[in-house]
GROMACS .gro file of C-alpha atoms in nm:
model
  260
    1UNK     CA    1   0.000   0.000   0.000
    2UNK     CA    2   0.109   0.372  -0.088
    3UNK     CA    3   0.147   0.526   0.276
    4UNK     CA    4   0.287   0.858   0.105
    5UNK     CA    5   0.091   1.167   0.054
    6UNK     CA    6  -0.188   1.363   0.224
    7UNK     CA    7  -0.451   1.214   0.417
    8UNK     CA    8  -0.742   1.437   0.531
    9UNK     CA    9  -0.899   1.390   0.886
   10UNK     CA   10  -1.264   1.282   0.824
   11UNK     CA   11  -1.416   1.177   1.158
   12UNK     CA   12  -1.415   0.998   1.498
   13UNK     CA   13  -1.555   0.682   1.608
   14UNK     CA   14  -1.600   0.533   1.952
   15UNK     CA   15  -1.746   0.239   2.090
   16UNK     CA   16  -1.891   0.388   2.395
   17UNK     CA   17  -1.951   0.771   2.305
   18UNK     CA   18  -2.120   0.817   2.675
   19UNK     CA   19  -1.802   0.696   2.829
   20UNK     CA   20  -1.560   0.929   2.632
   21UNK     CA   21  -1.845   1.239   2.745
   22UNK     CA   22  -1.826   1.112   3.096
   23UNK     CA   23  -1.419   1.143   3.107
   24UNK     CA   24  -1.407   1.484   2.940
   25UNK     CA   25  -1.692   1.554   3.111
   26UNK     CA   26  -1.950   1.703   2.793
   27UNK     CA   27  -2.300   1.768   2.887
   28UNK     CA   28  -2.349   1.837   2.541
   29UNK     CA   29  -2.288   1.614   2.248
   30UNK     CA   30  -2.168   1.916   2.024
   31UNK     CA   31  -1.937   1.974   2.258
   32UNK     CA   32  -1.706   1.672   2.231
   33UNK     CA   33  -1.566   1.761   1.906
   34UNK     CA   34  -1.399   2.110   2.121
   35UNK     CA   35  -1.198   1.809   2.303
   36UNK     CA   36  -1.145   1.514   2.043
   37UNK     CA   37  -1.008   1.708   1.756
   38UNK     CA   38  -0.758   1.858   1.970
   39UNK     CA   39  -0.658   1.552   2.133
   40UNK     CA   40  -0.671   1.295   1.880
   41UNK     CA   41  -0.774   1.434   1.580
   42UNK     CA   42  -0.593   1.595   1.294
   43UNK     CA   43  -0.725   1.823   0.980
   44UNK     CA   44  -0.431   1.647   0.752
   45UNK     CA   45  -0.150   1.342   0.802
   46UNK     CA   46   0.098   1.404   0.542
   47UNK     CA   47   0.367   1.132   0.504
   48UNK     CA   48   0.659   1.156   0.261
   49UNK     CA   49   0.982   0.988   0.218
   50UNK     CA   50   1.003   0.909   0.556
   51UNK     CA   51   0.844   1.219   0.745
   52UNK     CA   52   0.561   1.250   0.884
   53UNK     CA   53   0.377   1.567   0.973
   54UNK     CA   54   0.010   1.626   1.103
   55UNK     CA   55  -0.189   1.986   1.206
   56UNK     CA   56  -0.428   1.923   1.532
   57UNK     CA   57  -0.605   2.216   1.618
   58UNK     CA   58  -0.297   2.455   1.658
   59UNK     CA   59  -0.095   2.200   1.683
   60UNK     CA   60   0.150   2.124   1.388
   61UNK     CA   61   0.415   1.821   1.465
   62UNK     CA   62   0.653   1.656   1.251
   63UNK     CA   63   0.880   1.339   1.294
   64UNK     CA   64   1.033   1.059   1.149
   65UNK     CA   65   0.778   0.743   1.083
   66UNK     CA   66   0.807   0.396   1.039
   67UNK     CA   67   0.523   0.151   0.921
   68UNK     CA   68   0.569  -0.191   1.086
   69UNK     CA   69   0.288  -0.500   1.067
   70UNK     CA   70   0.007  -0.253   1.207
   71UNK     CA   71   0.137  -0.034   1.362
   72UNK     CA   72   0.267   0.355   1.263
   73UNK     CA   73   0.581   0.440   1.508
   74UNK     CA   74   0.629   0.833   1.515
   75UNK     CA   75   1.024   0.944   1.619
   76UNK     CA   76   1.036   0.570   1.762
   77UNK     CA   77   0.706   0.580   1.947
   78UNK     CA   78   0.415   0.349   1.851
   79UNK     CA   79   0.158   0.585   1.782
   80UNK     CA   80  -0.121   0.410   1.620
   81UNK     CA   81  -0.270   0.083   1.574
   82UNK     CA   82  -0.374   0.030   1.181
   83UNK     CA   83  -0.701  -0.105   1.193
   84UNK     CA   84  -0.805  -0.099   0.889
   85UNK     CA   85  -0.601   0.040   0.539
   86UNK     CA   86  -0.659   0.063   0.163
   87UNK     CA   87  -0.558   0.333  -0.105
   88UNK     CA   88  -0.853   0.520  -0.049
   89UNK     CA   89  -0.943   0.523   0.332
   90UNK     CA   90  -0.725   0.427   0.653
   91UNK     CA   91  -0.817   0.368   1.016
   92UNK     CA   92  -0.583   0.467   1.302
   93UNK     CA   93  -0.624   0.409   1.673
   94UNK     CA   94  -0.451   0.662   1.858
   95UNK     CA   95  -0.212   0.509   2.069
   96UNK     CA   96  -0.092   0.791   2.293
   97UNK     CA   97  -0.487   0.878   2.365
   98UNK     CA   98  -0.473   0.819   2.756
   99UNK     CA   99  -0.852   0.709   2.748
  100UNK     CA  100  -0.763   0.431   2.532
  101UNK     CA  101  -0.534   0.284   2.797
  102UNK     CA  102  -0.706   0.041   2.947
  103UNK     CA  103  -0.743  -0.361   2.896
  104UNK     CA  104  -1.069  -0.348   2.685
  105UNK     CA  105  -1.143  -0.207   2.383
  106UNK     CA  106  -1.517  -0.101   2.499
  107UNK     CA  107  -1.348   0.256   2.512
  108UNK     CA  108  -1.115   0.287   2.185
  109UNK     CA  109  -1.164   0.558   1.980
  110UNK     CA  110  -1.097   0.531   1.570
  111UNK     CA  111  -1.003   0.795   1.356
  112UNK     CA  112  -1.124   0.764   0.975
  113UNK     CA  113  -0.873   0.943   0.697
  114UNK     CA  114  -0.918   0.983   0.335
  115UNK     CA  115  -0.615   1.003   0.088
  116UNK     CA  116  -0.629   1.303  -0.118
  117UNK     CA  117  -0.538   1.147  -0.474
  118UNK     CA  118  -0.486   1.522  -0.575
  119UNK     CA  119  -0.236   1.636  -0.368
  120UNK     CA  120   0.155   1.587  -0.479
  121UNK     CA  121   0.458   1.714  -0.313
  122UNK     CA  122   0.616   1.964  -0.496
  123UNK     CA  123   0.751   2.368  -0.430
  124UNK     CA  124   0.419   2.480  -0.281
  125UNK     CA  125   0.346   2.248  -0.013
  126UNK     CA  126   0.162   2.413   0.253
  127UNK     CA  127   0.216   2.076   0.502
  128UNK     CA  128   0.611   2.183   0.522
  129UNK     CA  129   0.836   2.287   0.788
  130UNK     CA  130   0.934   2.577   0.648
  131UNK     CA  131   0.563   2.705   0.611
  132UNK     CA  132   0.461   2.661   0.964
  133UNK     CA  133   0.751   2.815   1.165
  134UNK     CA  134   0.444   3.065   1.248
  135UNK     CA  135   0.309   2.806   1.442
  136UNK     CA  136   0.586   2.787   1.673
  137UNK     CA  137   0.440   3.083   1.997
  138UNK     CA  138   0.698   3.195   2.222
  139UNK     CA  139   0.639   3.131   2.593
  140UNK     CA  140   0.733   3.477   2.648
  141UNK     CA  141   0.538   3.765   2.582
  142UNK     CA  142   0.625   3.863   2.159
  143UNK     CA  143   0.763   4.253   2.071
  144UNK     CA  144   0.538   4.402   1.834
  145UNK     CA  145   0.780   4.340   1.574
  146UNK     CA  146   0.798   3.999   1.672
  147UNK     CA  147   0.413   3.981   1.599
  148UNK     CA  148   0.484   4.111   1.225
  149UNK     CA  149   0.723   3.853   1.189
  150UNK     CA  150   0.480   3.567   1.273
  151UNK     CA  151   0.212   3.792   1.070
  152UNK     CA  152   0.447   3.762   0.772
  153UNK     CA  153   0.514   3.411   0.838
  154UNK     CA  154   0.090   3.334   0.844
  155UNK     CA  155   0.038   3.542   0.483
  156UNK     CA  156   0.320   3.361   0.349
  157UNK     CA  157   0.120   3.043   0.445
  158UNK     CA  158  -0.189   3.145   0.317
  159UNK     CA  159  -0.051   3.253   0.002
  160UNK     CA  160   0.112   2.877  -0.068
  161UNK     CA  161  -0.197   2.692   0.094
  162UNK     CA  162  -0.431   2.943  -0.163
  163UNK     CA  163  -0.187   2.910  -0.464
  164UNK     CA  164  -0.184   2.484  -0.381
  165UNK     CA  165  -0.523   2.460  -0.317
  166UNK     CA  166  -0.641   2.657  -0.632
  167UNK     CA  167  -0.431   2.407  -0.852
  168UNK     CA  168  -0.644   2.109  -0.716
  169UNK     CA  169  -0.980   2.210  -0.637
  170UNK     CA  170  -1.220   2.393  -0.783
  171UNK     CA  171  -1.316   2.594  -0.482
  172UNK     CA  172  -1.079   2.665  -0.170
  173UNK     CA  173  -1.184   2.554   0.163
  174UNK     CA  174  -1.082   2.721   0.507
  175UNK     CA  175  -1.304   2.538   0.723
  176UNK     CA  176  -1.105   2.368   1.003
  177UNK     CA  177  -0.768   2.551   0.854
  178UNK     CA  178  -0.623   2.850   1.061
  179UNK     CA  179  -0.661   3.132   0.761
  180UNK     CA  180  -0.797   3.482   0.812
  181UNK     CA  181  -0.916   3.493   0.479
  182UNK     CA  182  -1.211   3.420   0.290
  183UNK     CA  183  -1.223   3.288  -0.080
  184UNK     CA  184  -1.461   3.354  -0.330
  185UNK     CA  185  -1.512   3.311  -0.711
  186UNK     CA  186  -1.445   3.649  -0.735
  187UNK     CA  187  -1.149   3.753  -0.490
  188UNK     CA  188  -1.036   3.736  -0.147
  189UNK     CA  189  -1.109   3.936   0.179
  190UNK     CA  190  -1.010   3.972   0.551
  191UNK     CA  191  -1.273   3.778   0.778
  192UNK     CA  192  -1.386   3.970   1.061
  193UNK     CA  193  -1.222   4.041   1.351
  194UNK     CA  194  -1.304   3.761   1.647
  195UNK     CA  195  -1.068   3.661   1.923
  196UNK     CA  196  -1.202   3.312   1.889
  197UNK     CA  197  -1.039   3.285   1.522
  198UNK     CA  198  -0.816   3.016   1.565
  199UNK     CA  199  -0.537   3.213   1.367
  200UNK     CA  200  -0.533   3.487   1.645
  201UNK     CA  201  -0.424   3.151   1.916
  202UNK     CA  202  -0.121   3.236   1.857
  203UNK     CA  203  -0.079   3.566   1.958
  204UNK     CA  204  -0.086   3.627   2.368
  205UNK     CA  205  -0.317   3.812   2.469
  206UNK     CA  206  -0.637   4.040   2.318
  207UNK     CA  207  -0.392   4.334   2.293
  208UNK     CA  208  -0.159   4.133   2.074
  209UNK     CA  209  -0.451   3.976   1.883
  210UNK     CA  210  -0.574   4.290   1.804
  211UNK     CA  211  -0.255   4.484   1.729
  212UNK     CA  212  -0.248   4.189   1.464
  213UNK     CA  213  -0.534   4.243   1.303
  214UNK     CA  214  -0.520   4.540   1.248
  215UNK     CA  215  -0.181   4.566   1.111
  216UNK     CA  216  -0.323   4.224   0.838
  217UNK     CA  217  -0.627   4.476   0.740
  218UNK     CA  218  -0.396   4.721   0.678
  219UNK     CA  219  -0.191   4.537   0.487
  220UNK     CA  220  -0.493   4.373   0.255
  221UNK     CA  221  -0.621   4.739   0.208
  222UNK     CA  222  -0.268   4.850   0.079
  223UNK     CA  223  -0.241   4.550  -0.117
  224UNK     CA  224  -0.577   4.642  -0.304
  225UNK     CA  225  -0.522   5.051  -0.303
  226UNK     CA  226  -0.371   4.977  -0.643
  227UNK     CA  227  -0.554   4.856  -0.960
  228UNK     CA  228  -0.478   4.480  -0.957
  229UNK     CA  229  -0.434   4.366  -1.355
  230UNK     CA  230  -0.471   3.940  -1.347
  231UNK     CA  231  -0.571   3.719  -1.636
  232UNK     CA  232  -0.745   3.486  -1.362
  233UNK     CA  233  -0.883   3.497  -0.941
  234UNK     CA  234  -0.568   3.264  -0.881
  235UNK     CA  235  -0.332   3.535  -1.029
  236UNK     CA  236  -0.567   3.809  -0.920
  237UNK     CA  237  -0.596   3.670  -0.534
  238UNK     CA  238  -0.167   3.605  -0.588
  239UNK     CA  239  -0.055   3.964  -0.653
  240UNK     CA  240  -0.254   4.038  -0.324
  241UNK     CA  241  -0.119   3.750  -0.101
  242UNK     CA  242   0.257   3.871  -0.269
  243UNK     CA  243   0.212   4.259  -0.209
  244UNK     CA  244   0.114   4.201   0.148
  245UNK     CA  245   0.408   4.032   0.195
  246UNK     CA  246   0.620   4.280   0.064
  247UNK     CA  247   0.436   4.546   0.262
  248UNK     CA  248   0.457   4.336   0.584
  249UNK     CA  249   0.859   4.351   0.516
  250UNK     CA  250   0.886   4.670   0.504
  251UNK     CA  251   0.731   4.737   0.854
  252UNK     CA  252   0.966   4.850   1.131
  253UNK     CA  253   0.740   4.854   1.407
  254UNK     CA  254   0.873   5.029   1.763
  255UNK     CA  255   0.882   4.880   2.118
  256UNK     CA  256   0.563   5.019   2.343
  257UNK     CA  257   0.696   5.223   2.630
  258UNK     CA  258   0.602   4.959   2.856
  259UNK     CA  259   0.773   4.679   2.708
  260UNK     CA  260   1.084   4.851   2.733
   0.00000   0.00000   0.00000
């Protein structure tokens, strides 16, 4: 079987669902997928020539993996139980999930993942180290010109995931992926502004988020001040994603008084 490429989170199964909302302790049934996805679940699984990298709520990892009988072992760690596997759909149990710990399986969770047949490694691949350094949030609190360097770091994301995205689908989906932008047939814009974007995680605290935002908008509205000339969306929404870059480099920004 062909292990390598992109494989696309599609859902969570558990034998005893009432059991896993008893341990996190959901009185709601909506509310278990606030707890699973971060724990245990993943938007993508990308595996290539050896590496393996996978995005969990804000959580981007990458490691060495080996595929042995049934099992996946991640930077020499078992870390999930192949239940079932074919080119089109596998079935993982999550090892490292402390629920599943036990001796019965009356608990285990599943997680279902779908190959995406489209998706090739080549120059614009969003899934790659170098395109998630962003993701990386110092345990210190961040200089404002530290924020414009993760800010630059997140449009030069979206750009590649846009640019790779527009090459194999028809329409570009942000659902579930950590993008402040919204695409349409027509162009891109700057969602608004809500703390509870996942994007604005990273950043510290509401005064950081904010100082964030506001220096993106800024940048999008400086990007489109100009007449933007583009055969095509992909171009047109390009030139945008590129000039915000190059605006976002130019920034200097000074230290507040009371960070000094």
């Amino acid at each position: 079987m062909d292990w390598e490429g992109k494989w696309n989170f599609k859902s969570y199964k558990a034998h005893d669902i009432q059991a896993l909302y008893q341990h996190f302790k959901i009185r709601k049934s909506g509310e278990i997928d606030e707890f699973m996805l971060h724990l245990v679940g993943a938007d993508y699984v990308f595996l290539n020539e050896g590496k393996a990298y996978s995005l969990s709520g804000m959580h981007y990892q990458s490691g060495d993996y080996v595929i042995q009988d049934d099992f996946i072992w991640i930077n020499g760690q078992k870390a999930f139980q192949i239940i079932e596997g074919n080119p089109d759909r596998i079935i993982l149990k999550p090892l490292g999930f402390i629920f599943n710990q036990d001796d019965t399986t009356a608990n285990d969770v599943f997680l279902t993942y779908e190959k995406d047949h489209q998706y090739t490694t080549f120059e614009l691949d969003y899934t790659a180290p170098k395109y998630n350094t962003w993701r990386n949030q110092s345990k210190d609190k961040e200089k404002r010109q530290d924020i414009i360097n993760r800010l630059k770091q997140q449009v030069e994301y979206s750009r590649i995931y846009f640019e790779k995205e527009s090459k194999l689908h028809q329409m570009v989906k942000t659902i579930g992926v950590e993008l402040p932008f919204l695409f349409y047939n027509n162009g891109v814009v700057v969602e608004k502004f809500h703390p509870a974007q996942k994007w604005l995680k990273y950043y510290q605290n509401y005064e950081d988020q904010t100082f964030a935002y506001n220096m993106l908008l800024h940048a999008f509205k400086q990007s489109t001040y100009e007449i933007i000339e583009a055969d095509d969306i992909l171009a047109y929404n390009s030139i945008i994603f590129n000039r915000m870059q190059d605006y976002l480099e130019t920034l200097n920004v000074s230290i507040p008084s009371e960070e000094e």
